[in-house]
Short mmCIF file of C-alpha atoms in Angstrom, two decimals:
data_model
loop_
_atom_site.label_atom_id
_atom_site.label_comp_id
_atom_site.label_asym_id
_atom_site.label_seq_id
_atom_site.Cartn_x
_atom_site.Cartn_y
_atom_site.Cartn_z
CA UNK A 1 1.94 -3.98 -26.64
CA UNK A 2 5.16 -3.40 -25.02
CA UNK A 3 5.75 0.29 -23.64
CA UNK A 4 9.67 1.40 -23.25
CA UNK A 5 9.47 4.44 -20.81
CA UNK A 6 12.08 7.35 -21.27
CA UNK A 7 14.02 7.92 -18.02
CA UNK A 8 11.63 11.12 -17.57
CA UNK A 9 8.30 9.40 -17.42
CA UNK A 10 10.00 7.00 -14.81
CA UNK A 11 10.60 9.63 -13.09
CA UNK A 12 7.39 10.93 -13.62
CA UNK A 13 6.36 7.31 -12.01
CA UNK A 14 7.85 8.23 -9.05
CA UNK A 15 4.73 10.16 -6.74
CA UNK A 16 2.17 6.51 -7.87
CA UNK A 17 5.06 4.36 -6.36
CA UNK A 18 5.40 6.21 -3.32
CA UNK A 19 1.45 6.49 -2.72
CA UNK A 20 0.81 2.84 -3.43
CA UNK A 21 4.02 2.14 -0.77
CA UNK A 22 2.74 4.88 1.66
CA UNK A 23 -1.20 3.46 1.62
CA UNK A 24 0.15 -0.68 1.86
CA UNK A 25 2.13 0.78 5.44
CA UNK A 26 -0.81 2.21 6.46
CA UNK A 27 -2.84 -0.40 5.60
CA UNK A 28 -0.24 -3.18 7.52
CA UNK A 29 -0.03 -0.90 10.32
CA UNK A 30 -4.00 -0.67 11.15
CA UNK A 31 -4.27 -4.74 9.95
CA UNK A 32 -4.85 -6.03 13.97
CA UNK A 33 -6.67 -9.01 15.79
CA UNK A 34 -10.68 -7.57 15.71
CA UNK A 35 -10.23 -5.28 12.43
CA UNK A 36 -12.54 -6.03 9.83
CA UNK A 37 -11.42 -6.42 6.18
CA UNK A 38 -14.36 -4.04 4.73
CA UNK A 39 -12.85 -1.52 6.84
CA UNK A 40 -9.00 -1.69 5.52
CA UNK A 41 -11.11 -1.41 2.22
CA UNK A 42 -12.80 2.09 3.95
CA UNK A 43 -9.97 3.10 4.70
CA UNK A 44 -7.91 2.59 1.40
CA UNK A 45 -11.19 4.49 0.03
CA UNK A 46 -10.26 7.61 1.63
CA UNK A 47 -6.47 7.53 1.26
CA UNK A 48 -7.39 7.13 -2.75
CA UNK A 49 -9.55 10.09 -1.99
CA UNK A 50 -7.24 12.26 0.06
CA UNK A 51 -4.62 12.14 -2.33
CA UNK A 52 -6.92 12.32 -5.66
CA UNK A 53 -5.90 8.84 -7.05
CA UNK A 54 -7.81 6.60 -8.95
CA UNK A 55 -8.62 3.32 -8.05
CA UNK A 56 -7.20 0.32 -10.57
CA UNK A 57 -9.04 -2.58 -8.93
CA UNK A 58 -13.18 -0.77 -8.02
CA UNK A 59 -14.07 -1.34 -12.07
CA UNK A 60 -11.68 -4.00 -13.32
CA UNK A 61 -13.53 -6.76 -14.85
CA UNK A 62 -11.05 -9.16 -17.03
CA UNK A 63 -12.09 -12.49 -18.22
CA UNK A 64 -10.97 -14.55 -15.07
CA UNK A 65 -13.19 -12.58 -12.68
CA UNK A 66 -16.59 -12.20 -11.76
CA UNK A 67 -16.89 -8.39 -12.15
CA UNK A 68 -16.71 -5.73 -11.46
CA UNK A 69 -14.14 -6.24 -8.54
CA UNK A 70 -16.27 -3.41 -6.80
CA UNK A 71 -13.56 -2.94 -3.93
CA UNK A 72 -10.03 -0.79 -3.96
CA UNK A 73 -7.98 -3.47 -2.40
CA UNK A 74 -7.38 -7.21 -2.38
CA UNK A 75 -7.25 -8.80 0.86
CA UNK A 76 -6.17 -12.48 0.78
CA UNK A 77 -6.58 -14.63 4.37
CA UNK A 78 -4.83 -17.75 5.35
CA UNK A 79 -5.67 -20.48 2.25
CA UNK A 80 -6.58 -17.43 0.05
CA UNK A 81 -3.83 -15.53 -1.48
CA UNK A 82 -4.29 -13.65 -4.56
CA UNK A 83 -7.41 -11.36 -5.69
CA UNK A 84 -9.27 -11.68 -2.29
CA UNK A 85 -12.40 -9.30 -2.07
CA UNK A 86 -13.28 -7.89 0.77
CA UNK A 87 -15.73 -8.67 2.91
CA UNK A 88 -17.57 -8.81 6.50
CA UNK A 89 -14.56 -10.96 8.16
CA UNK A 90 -12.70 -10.05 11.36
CA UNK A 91 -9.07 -10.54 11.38
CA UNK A 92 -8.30 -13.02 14.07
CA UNK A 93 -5.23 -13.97 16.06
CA UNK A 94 -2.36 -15.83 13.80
CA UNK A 95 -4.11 -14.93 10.38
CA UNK A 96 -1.87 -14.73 7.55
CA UNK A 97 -3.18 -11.90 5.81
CA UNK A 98 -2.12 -10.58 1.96
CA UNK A 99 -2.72 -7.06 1.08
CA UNK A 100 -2.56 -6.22 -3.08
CA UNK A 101 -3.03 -2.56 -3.53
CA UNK A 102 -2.74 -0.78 -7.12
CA UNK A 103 -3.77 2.95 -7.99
CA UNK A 104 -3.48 5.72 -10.36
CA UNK A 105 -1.63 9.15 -9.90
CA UNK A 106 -0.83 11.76 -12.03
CA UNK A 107 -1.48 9.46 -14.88
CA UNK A 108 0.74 6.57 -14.14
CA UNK A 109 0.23 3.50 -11.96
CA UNK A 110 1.89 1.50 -9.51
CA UNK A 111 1.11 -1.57 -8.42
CA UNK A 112 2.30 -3.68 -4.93
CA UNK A 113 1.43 -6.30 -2.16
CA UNK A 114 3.16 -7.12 1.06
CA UNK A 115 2.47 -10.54 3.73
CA UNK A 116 2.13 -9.84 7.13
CA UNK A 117 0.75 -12.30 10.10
CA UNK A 118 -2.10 -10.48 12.96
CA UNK A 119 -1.24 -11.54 16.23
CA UNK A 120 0.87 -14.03 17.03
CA UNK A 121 2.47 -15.37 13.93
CA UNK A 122 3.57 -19.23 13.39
CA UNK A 123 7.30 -20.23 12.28
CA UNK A 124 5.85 -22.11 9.18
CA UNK A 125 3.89 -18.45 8.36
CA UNK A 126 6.86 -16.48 8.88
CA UNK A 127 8.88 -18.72 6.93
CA UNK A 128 6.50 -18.90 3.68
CA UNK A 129 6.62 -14.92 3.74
CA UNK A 130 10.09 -14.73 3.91
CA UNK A 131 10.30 -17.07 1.06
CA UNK A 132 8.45 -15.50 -0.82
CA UNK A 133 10.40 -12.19 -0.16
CA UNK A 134 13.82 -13.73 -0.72
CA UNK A 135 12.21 -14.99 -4.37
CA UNK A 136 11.48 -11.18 -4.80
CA UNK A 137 14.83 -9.63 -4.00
CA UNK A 138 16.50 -12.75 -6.22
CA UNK A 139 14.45 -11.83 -9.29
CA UNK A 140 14.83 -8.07 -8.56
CA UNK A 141 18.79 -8.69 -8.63
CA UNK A 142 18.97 -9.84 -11.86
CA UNK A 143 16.30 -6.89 -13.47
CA UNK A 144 19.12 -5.40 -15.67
CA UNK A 145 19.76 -4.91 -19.28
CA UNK A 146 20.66 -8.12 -21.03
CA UNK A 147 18.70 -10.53 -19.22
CA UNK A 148 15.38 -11.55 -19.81
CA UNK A 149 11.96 -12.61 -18.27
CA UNK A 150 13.01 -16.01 -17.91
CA UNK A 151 15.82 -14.61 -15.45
CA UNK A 152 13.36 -12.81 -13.59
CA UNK A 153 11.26 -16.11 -13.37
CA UNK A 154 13.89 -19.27 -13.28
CA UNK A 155 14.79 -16.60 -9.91
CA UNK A 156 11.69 -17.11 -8.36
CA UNK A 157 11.66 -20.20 -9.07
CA UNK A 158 14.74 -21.35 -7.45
CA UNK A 159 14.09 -19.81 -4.24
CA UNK A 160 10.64 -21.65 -4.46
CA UNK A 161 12.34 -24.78 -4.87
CA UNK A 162 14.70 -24.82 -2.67
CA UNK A 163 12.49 -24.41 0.18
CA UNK A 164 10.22 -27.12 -0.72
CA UNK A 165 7.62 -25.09 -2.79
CA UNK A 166 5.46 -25.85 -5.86
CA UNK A 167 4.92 -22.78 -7.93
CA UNK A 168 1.90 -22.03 -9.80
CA UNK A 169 2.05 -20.14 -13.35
CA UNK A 170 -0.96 -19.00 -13.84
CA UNK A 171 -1.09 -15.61 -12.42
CA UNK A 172 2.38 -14.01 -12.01
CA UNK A 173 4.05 -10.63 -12.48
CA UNK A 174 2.93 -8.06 -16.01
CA UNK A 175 4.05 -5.32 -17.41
CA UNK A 176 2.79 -1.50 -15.99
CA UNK A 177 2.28 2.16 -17.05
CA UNK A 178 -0.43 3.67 -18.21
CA UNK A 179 -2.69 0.80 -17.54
CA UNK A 180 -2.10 -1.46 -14.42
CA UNK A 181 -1.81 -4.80 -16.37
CA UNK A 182 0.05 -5.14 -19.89
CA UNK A 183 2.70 -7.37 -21.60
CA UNK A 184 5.26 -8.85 -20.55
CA UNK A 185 4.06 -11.22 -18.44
CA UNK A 186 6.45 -12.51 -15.76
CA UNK A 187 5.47 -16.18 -14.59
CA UNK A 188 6.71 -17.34 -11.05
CA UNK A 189 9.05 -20.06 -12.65
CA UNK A 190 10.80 -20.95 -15.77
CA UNK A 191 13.71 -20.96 -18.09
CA UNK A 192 16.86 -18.33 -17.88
CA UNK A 193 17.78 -17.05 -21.39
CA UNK A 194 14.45 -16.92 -22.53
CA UNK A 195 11.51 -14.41 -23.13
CA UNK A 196 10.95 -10.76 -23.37
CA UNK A 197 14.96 -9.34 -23.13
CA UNK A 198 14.99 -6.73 -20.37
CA UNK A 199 15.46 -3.06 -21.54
CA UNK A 200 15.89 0.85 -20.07
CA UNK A 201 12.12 1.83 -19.90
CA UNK A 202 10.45 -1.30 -19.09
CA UNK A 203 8.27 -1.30 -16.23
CA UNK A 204 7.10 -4.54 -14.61
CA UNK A 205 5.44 -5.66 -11.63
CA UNK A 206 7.17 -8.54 -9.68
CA UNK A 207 5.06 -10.56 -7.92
CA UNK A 208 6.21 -13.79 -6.02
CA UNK A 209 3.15 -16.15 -4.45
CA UNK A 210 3.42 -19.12 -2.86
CA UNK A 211 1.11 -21.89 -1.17
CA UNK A 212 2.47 -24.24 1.63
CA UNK A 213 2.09 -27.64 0.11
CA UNK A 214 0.69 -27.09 -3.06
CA UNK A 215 0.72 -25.15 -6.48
CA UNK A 216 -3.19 -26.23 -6.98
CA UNK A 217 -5.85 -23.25 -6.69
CA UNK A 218 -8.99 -23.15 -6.62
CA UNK A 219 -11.66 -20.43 -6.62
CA UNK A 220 -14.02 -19.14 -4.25
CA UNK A 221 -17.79 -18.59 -5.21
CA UNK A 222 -17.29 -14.92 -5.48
CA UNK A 223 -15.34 -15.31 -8.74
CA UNK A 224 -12.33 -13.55 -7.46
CA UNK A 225 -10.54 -14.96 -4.40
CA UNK A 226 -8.11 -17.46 -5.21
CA UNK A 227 -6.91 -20.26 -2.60
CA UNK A 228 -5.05 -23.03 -2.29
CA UNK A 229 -6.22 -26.88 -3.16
CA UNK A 230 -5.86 -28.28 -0.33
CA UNK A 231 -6.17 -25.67 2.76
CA UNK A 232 -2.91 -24.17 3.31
CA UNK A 233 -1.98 -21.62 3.37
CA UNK A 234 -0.80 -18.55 1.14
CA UNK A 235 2.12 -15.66 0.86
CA UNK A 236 2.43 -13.04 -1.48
CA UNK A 237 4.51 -10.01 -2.17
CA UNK A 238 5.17 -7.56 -5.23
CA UNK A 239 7.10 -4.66 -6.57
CA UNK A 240 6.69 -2.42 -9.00
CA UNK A 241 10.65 -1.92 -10.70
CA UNK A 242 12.04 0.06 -13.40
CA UNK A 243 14.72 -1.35 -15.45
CA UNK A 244 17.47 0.87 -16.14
CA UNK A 245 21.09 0.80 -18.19
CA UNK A 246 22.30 -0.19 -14.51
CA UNK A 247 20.59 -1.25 -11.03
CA UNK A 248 16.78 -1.35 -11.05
CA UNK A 249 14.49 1.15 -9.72
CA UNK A 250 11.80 -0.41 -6.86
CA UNK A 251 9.58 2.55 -7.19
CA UNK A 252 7.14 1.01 -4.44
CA UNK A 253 9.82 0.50 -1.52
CA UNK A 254 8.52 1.03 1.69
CA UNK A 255 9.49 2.67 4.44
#
């Protein structure tokens, strides 16, 4: 089911956007050469905590996974680069590190992720994030009324090509609200003119990923973490927008 929002419960969408923004800085800030992954999970814990959120990720169990997830954030390292769970690994010098953070405040949830290399970062690193943050703002340019899903994804899709990339459709952006993950889903490629049309109310989450030198994934042992085929490695970044009857609301910008 498809959930138009009046412009008053967007609002109302507002304080989850900024938290989920606020606790990914944080979390980017403290993410450093000899910091260990379980403890950016700790410390996501208490910001949940201190601000009496909920967590979306601790009990999510969907068909793909081996749940319950059991942790509050994703945290994807060099091949890996969607739905990594935590565990005892120390961030090393020239890791590419994805952080995927979603909670609930005040009854509504955001959802967002952000690419960042510890250390000393390699051009080929920095280049796949800022891919995959130029296919962002593309498909976040053309969220208005009129257009449809298949903007949003022949968007990211382009920018993925054009640099060389393969894109994988199997996980991509989905519809949020209440719950953290609903319809319409929003692959990573595809056709313009086509799919769900965009309307005032309609929430999504946009979330570009991209692998180095392949669209093939595989998964780890632990049912969750997702990496690439063949060893390279992975970016990934997300927003959580609001479409409106003019430019889109990003209510998980950071500052």
């Amino acid at each position: 089911m498809i959930e138009l929002l009046t412009p008053t419960q967007v609002e109302e969408m507002r304080p989850a956007g900024r938290f989920v923004a606020s606790v990914l800085t944080r979390l980017a800030e403290e993410a450093d050469v000899g910091v260990n992954l379980l403890d950016l999970d700790a410390l996501a814990h208490d910001l949940i905590r201190e601000a009496g959120a909920e967590s979306c990720y601790i009990d999510y169990a969907p068909s793909f996974g081996r749940g319950p997830f059991g942790k509050v954030l994703c945290t994807s390292v060099n091949d890996a680069v969607l739905h990594g769970l935590p565990h005892k690994y120390v961030l090393r010098d020239g890791d590419l590190l994805s952080l995927d953070f979603a909670a609930k405040l005040e009854g509504w949830v955001c959802d967002s992720a952000v690419s960042l290399v510890v250390g000393s970062a390699a051009p080929q690193d920095e280049a796949l994030i800022a891919t995959c943050q130029e296919a962002l703002d593309a498909a976040i340019a053309v969220a208005r009324p009129g257009n449809k899903t298949g903007d949003l994804s022949a968007a990211i899709g382009a920018v993925a090509h054009a640099h060389g990339h393969g894109v994988n459709t199997q996980f991509g952006g989905h519809g949020v609200g209440r719950t953290m993950h609903g319809d319409p889903h929003v692959a990573n490629d595809g056709n313009a003119g086509r799919g769900y049309p965009l309307r005032p109310g309609l929430v999504i989450a946009i979330e570009p990923w991209l692998l180095q030198s392949t669209d093939v994934i595989r998964f780890d042992d632990d049912g969750w973490t997702i990496r690439s085929g063949d060893g390279s490695r992975g970016a990934h970044v997300e927003h959580t927008i609001a479409i409106t009857d003019g430019d889109p609301i990003v209510l998980t910008t950071r500052s």
